[in-house]
């Protein structure tokens, strides 16, 4: 395919983010671009790695707090999930609270429709209404769902991908989308020893490295790049000041390449920052939620205090104090 034909098919936002992100001096590409088909498969593998505790701990936690959740949330309402839904966590929640409507919201329509089909066969009576949208923005909910008893569901500690300022924006958009009286069930990964955190993102089998490097393959394929992928190394940093695990791609020699006809040069040691995964203690996650117009009403943590699910309530709009 000619480069013009290739680029006319490319996602314009991906192209813009990559060209802007590679320019430097502080190179960074938003983490959402990891998830092409290969990236999603690799992430699925990550969730099963011995070192990657978040998925296991959150799933166990959901099982353990099912009854407590059922007491707090009336059945027959609507669950709005931010993201296409996980094959294990979503069924656990749906079984626990038995809603009438389930609305998964995701930017990738194909992925969304596939997981909706799978879920429908498991819950034949549930009304599933997939919405293809960018959940970082306020959206209009489908108008045939119950407007009372709405629960937002944002598991996986995906909130950790956002720097606090953007996380607060996101929470406020969720508050605007879900409305007065809504609740939100949201997962946070807790601050813990770097000896646990770093291996979770730098596994012995190299799956996370492949996940990180896949971004460069995707750029080459979708944006007509010729990045020498073998010049980059997967690097994990625990940034204690910002309380986050950072993922970088570090260049091990001087190189030149082009993407979409734009030339770039990297020196040995230059890196591209590809992901932040913020970790929280209880005080900081409560403050983040309150800043985003959500009032925490219940917290559920695993015995190790490695992961916390918070049930929060839409804060009333007030001006003082
Ligand atoms: C999907 C954002 C929760 O930050 O732990 C896993 C993504 N990146 N390993 C995380 C991820 C590298 C993951 N989230």
Short mmCIF file of C-alpha atoms and ligand atoms in Angstrom, two decimals:
data_model
loop_
_atom_site.label_atom_id
_atom_site.label_comp_id
_atom_site.label_asym_id
_atom_site.label_seq_id
_atom_site.Cartn_x
_atom_site.Cartn_y
_atom_site.Cartn_z
CA UNK A 1 0.00 0.00 0.00
CA UNK A 2 1.29 3.50 -0.76
CA UNK A 3 2.09 5.73 2.19
CA UNK A 4 -0.73 8.12 1.30
CA UNK A 5 -3.24 5.26 1.19
CA UNK A 6 -1.91 3.89 4.48
CA UNK A 7 -2.12 7.24 6.24
CA UNK A 8 -5.62 7.95 4.97
CA UNK A 9 -6.71 4.81 6.85
CA UNK A 10 -4.77 5.64 10.01
CA UNK A 11 -6.45 6.99 13.12
CA UNK A 12 -5.74 10.76 12.89
CA UNK A 13 -5.53 11.05 16.68
CA UNK A 14 -2.94 8.24 16.81
CA UNK A 15 -0.90 9.98 14.10
CA UNK A 16 -1.09 13.35 15.86
CA UNK A 17 -0.20 11.85 19.29
CA UNK A 18 2.80 9.97 17.84
CA UNK A 19 4.23 12.88 15.81
CA UNK A 20 3.80 15.23 18.77
CA UNK A 21 5.04 12.63 21.25
CA UNK A 22 8.25 11.77 19.40
CA UNK A 23 9.32 15.36 18.96
CA UNK A 24 11.05 15.77 22.32
CA UNK A 25 12.80 16.84 24.41
CA UNK A 26 10.42 14.98 26.75
CA UNK A 27 9.10 12.26 24.50
CA UNK A 28 5.88 10.55 25.52
CA UNK A 29 3.02 8.69 23.82
CA UNK A 30 -0.35 8.16 25.58
CA UNK A 31 -0.82 4.64 26.97
CA UNK A 32 -4.19 4.13 25.28
CA UNK A 33 -2.39 3.37 21.98
CA UNK A 34 -1.02 0.07 23.36
CA UNK A 35 -4.30 -1.66 22.72
CA UNK A 36 -4.40 -2.78 19.12
CA UNK A 37 -5.32 -6.45 18.61
CA UNK A 38 -1.83 -7.73 19.48
CA UNK A 39 -1.57 -5.31 22.41
CA UNK A 40 -4.91 -6.46 23.83
CA UNK A 41 -3.82 -10.11 23.55
CA UNK A 42 -0.54 -9.30 25.31
CA UNK A 43 -2.37 -7.41 28.06
CA UNK A 44 -4.58 -10.46 28.55
CA UNK A 45 -1.41 -12.53 29.02
CA UNK A 46 -0.09 -9.94 31.49
CA UNK A 47 -3.15 -10.41 33.71
CA UNK A 48 -2.21 -14.10 34.12
CA UNK A 49 1.52 -13.55 34.92
CA UNK A 50 2.69 -14.68 38.38
CA UNK A 51 4.24 -11.21 39.00
CA UNK A 52 1.15 -9.22 37.93
CA UNK A 53 -0.99 -9.27 41.09
CA UNK A 54 -3.61 -6.51 40.35
CA UNK A 55 -6.07 -8.62 38.30
CA UNK A 56 -5.89 -11.59 40.68
CA UNK A 57 -6.23 -9.47 43.80
CA UNK A 58 -9.10 -7.39 42.45
CA UNK A 59 -10.98 -10.47 41.25
CA UNK A 60 -10.60 -12.17 44.65
CA UNK A 61 -11.69 -8.94 46.32
CA UNK A 62 -14.82 -8.70 44.17
CA UNK A 63 -15.75 -12.27 45.14
CA UNK A 64 -15.26 -11.44 48.79
CA UNK A 65 -17.27 -8.22 48.82
CA UNK A 66 -20.18 -9.47 46.66
CA UNK A 67 -22.62 -9.68 49.57
CA UNK A 68 -21.58 -6.32 51.02
CA UNK A 69 -22.07 -4.71 47.60
CA UNK A 70 -25.47 -6.31 47.15
CA UNK A 71 -26.53 -4.68 50.43
CA UNK A 72 -25.46 -1.23 49.24
CA UNK A 73 -26.81 -1.36 45.69
CA UNK A 74 -30.44 -2.13 44.86
CA UNK A 75 -31.09 -4.65 42.09
CA UNK A 76 -32.93 -3.73 38.88
CA UNK A 77 -30.87 -0.64 38.08
CA UNK A 78 -28.24 0.10 35.43
CA UNK A 79 -24.52 -0.64 35.46
CA UNK A 80 -22.42 1.65 33.23
CA UNK A 81 -18.96 0.15 32.76
CA UNK A 82 -16.15 2.44 31.62
CA UNK A 83 -14.27 0.03 29.34
CA UNK A 84 -15.50 -2.99 27.39
CA UNK A 85 -15.67 -5.26 30.42
CA UNK A 86 -13.50 -8.11 31.62
CA UNK A 87 -14.56 -11.71 31.11
CA UNK A 88 -14.30 -12.48 34.82
CA UNK A 89 -14.83 -9.28 36.83
CA UNK A 90 -17.95 -8.05 35.02
CA UNK A 91 -19.94 -11.31 35.52
CA UNK A 92 -19.03 -11.27 39.22
CA UNK A 93 -20.49 -7.79 39.62
CA UNK A 94 -23.58 -8.55 37.54
CA UNK A 95 -24.29 -11.71 39.56
CA UNK A 96 -23.88 -9.78 42.80
CA UNK A 97 -26.23 -6.88 42.08
CA UNK A 98 -28.54 -8.21 39.35
CA UNK A 99 -29.15 -5.02 37.32
CA UNK A 100 -31.74 -4.62 34.54
CA UNK A 101 -29.35 -2.79 32.18
CA UNK A 102 -25.66 -3.15 31.45
CA UNK A 103 -24.00 -0.41 29.37
CA UNK A 104 -20.34 -1.02 28.47
CA UNK A 105 -18.64 2.10 27.09
CA UNK A 106 -15.52 1.76 24.96
CA UNK A 107 -13.79 3.54 22.12
CA UNK A 108 -13.22 0.26 20.23
CA UNK A 109 -16.56 -0.80 18.75
CA UNK A 110 -15.45 -4.25 17.56
CA UNK A 111 -14.07 -5.27 20.93
CA UNK A 112 -17.18 -3.88 22.61
CA UNK A 113 -19.63 -5.84 20.46
CA UNK A 114 -17.66 -9.09 20.82
CA UNK A 115 -17.60 -8.98 24.60
CA UNK A 116 -21.29 -7.94 24.68
CA UNK A 117 -22.21 -11.05 22.64
CA UNK A 118 -20.28 -13.33 25.00
CA UNK A 119 -21.87 -11.72 28.05
CA UNK A 120 -25.39 -11.91 26.60
CA UNK A 121 -25.18 -15.71 26.33
CA UNK A 122 -24.31 -15.86 30.01
CA UNK A 123 -27.00 -13.37 31.10
CA UNK A 124 -29.88 -13.93 28.64
CA UNK A 125 -32.34 -11.63 30.48
CA UNK A 126 -29.97 -8.68 30.88
CA UNK A 127 -30.48 -5.67 28.60
CA UNK A 128 -27.02 -4.98 27.20
CA UNK A 129 -26.59 -1.65 25.43
CA UNK A 130 -22.99 -1.14 24.21
CA UNK A 131 -22.01 2.49 23.66
CA UNK A 132 -19.06 3.32 21.40
CA UNK A 133 -17.60 6.46 22.96
CA UNK A 134 -14.54 8.03 24.54
CA UNK A 135 -15.26 7.74 28.25
CA UNK A 136 -12.83 10.54 29.15
CA UNK A 137 -15.58 12.90 27.94
CA UNK A 138 -19.08 13.51 29.26
CA UNK A 139 -21.61 11.49 27.27
CA UNK A 140 -25.36 11.07 26.96
CA UNK A 141 -26.60 7.75 28.33
CA UNK A 142 -29.02 5.69 26.18
CA UNK A 143 -32.47 7.15 26.86
CA UNK A 144 -34.29 3.86 27.43
CA UNK A 145 -32.50 2.93 30.66
CA UNK A 146 -33.68 3.50 34.19
CA UNK A 147 -32.51 6.90 35.28
CA UNK A 148 -32.58 6.00 38.93
CA UNK A 149 -30.23 3.51 40.55
CA UNK A 150 -27.20 4.02 38.30
CA UNK A 151 -23.85 2.43 39.14
CA UNK A 152 -20.67 3.35 37.28
CA UNK A 153 -18.04 0.57 37.24
CA UNK A 154 -14.38 1.41 36.62
CA UNK A 155 -12.27 -1.60 37.65
CA UNK A 156 -8.68 -2.59 36.85
CA UNK A 157 -7.04 0.48 38.42
CA UNK A 158 -7.19 2.11 34.98
CA UNK A 159 -7.57 5.41 36.87
CA UNK A 160 -3.84 4.89 37.62
CA UNK A 161 -2.99 5.59 33.97
CA UNK A 162 -4.06 9.21 34.46
CA UNK A 163 -1.93 11.89 36.10
CA UNK A 164 -3.95 13.28 39.04
CA UNK A 165 -5.07 16.40 37.14
CA UNK A 166 -6.49 14.28 34.28
CA UNK A 167 -7.86 11.70 36.71
CA UNK A 168 -9.87 14.44 38.42
CA UNK A 169 -11.17 15.63 35.02
CA UNK A 170 -12.17 12.06 34.20
CA UNK A 171 -14.01 11.59 37.51
CA UNK A 172 -15.88 14.86 36.97
CA UNK A 173 -16.92 13.76 33.48
CA UNK A 174 -18.18 10.49 34.99
CA UNK A 175 -20.11 12.49 37.59
CA UNK A 176 -21.67 14.58 34.79
CA UNK A 177 -22.52 11.49 32.71
CA UNK A 178 -24.01 9.44 35.55
CA UNK A 179 -25.83 12.28 37.29
CA UNK A 180 -27.21 13.11 40.72
CA UNK A 181 -27.75 10.09 42.96
CA UNK A 182 -25.42 7.81 40.98
CA UNK A 183 -22.82 5.55 42.56
CA UNK A 184 -19.38 4.56 41.30
CA UNK A 185 -17.41 1.38 42.03
CA UNK A 186 -13.76 2.04 41.21
CA UNK A 187 -10.54 0.05 41.65
CA UNK A 188 -7.27 1.53 42.93
CA UNK A 189 -3.89 -0.17 43.09
CA UNK A 190 -2.22 0.55 46.42
CA UNK A 191 1.28 1.84 47.17
CA UNK A 192 3.50 -1.07 48.14
CA UNK A 193 7.15 -2.12 48.09
CA UNK A 194 9.04 -1.42 44.86
CA UNK A 195 10.19 -5.05 45.13
CA UNK A 196 6.62 -6.06 44.32
CA UNK A 197 5.70 -3.17 42.01
CA UNK A 198 8.65 -3.27 39.63
CA UNK A 199 8.52 -7.02 38.77
CA UNK A 200 4.77 -6.67 38.13
CA UNK A 201 5.74 -4.45 35.19
CA UNK A 202 9.01 -6.20 34.32
CA UNK A 203 8.12 -9.88 34.34
CA UNK A 204 10.66 -12.67 33.87
CA UNK A 205 8.90 -14.03 30.77
CA UNK A 206 9.19 -10.66 29.01
CA UNK A 207 5.49 -10.31 28.22
CA UNK A 208 5.31 -6.71 29.48
CA UNK A 209 8.42 -5.87 27.45
CA UNK A 210 6.69 -7.26 24.35
CA UNK A 211 3.56 -5.24 25.23
CA UNK A 212 5.62 -2.05 25.50
CA UNK A 213 7.62 -2.69 22.29
CA UNK A 214 4.45 -3.58 20.38
CA UNK A 215 3.66 0.15 20.35
CA UNK A 216 6.65 0.68 18.03
CA UNK A 217 5.55 -2.18 15.75
CA UNK A 218 2.08 -0.61 15.64
CA UNK A 219 3.53 2.78 14.68
CA UNK A 220 5.58 1.16 11.91
CA UNK A 221 2.60 -0.77 10.59
CA UNK A 222 -0.20 1.78 10.87
CA UNK A 223 1.71 5.02 10.35
CA UNK A 224 4.29 3.91 7.80
CA UNK A 225 7.27 4.10 10.17
CA UNK A 226 10.69 2.50 9.91
CA UNK A 227 11.65 2.58 13.60
CA UNK A 228 14.40 0.00 14.30
CA UNK A 229 12.52 -1.71 17.14
CA UNK A 230 15.63 -3.66 18.19
CA UNK A 231 17.29 -0.37 19.20
CA UNK A 232 14.79 0.02 22.09
CA UNK A 233 14.73 -1.58 25.52
CA UNK A 234 11.80 -1.95 27.90
CA UNK A 235 12.49 0.01 31.08
CA UNK A 236 10.54 0.25 34.34
CA UNK A 237 11.06 3.02 36.92
CA UNK A 238 9.39 3.42 40.32
CA UNK A 239 8.93 7.18 40.67
CA UNK A 240 8.48 7.58 44.42
CA UNK A 241 7.79 11.34 44.35
CA UNK A 242 4.84 10.85 41.99
CA UNK A 243 3.92 7.44 43.48
CA UNK A 244 3.84 5.76 40.11
CA UNK A 245 5.38 2.99 38.05
CA UNK A 246 6.63 4.41 34.76
CA UNK A 247 7.18 2.47 31.58
CA UNK A 248 9.75 3.72 29.08
CA UNK A 249 11.33 2.61 25.82
CA UNK A 250 15.01 3.41 26.04
CA UNK A 251 17.20 3.75 22.97
CA UNK A 252 20.50 1.82 23.11
CA UNK A 253 22.28 3.53 20.18
CA UNK A 254 22.11 6.61 17.96
CA UNK A 255 19.41 6.14 15.33
CA UNK A 256 17.42 7.97 12.66
CA UNK A 257 14.03 6.92 11.38
CA UNK A 258 10.88 8.38 9.94
CA UNK A 259 7.16 8.12 10.70
CA UNK A 260 4.58 9.33 8.18
CA UNK A 261 7.35 11.04 6.23
CA UNK A 262 8.63 12.98 9.27
CA UNK A 263 12.29 12.40 10.25
CA UNK A 264 13.42 11.81 13.82
CA UNK A 265 16.81 11.25 15.39
CA UNK A 266 17.43 9.66 18.79
CA UNK A 267 20.68 9.53 20.72
CA UNK A 268 21.73 6.58 22.83
CA UNK A 269 19.97 6.90 26.20
CA UNK A 270 17.00 8.91 24.88
CA UNK A 271 13.68 7.43 25.89
CA UNK A 272 9.98 7.52 25.13
CA UNK A 273 7.72 7.58 28.20
CA UNK A 274 4.88 5.18 27.34
CA UNK A 275 2.85 4.70 30.54
CA UNK A 276 2.21 5.86 34.08
CA UNK A 277 0.56 3.58 36.59
CA UNK A 278 -0.19 5.63 39.69
CA UNK A 279 -0.49 3.90 43.05
CA UNK A 280 -2.54 5.23 45.96
CA UNK A 281 -2.82 5.03 49.70
CA UNK A 282 -6.26 5.43 51.30
CA UNK A 283 -5.88 9.16 52.03
CA UNK A 284 -4.72 9.99 48.50
CA UNK A 285 -7.43 7.97 46.76
CA UNK A 286 -10.13 9.56 48.93
CA UNK A 287 -8.80 13.02 48.08
CA UNK A 288 -8.71 12.16 44.37
CA UNK A 289 -12.34 10.98 44.50
CA UNK A 290 -13.53 14.04 46.43
CA UNK A 291 -11.67 16.33 44.02
CA UNK A 292 -13.54 14.57 41.22
CA UNK A 293 -16.97 15.16 42.90
CA UNK A 294 -17.38 11.67 44.37
CA UNK A 295 -17.87 10.93 48.07
CA UNK A 296 -16.41 7.60 49.25
CA UNK A 297 -19.03 5.57 51.14
CA UNK A 298 -17.39 2.14 51.47
CA UNK A 299 -13.91 0.70 50.93
CA UNK A 300 -13.01 -2.93 50.34
CA UNK A 301 -9.37 -4.07 50.46
CA UNK A 302 -7.68 -7.45 50.21
CA UNK A 303 -5.93 -8.89 53.28
CA UNK A 304 -2.53 -7.66 52.01
CA UNK A 305 -3.87 -4.11 51.36
CA UNK A 306 -2.58 -4.37 47.81
CA UNK A 307 -5.77 -3.33 46.05
CA UNK A 308 -8.87 -1.36 47.05
CA UNK A 309 -12.34 -1.14 45.56
CA UNK A 310 -14.20 2.01 46.57
CA UNK A 311 -17.91 2.57 46.41
CA UNK A 312 -18.56 6.31 46.06
CA UNK A 313 -21.62 8.49 45.67
CA UNK A 314 -22.08 11.46 43.34
CA UNK A 315 -21.38 14.50 45.50
CA UNK A 316 -24.18 17.07 45.58
CA UNK A 317 -23.26 20.20 43.64
CA UNK A 318 -22.58 22.80 46.29
CA UNK A 319 -20.74 26.07 46.33
CA UNK A 320 -19.95 26.46 50.02
CA UNK A 321 -18.14 25.79 52.21
C1 LIG B 1 -4.66 -1.68 32.47
C2 LIG B 1 -3.76 0.38 33.18
C3 LIG B 1 -4.44 -1.21 34.79
O1 LIG B 1 -1.28 -0.02 34.69
O2 LIG B 1 -1.33 -2.00 35.57
C4 LIG B 1 -0.05 -3.57 32.79
C5 LIG B 1 -1.71 -1.65 32.23
N1 LIG B 1 0.74 -1.88 31.74
N2 LIG B 1 1.26 -3.78 32.59
C6 LIG B 1 -1.62 -1.20 34.68
C7 LIG B 1 -0.37 -2.36 32.26
C8 LIG B 1 1.74 -2.77 31.93
C9 LIG B 1 -2.46 -1.72 33.51
N3 LIG B 1 -3.81 -1.05 33.46
#
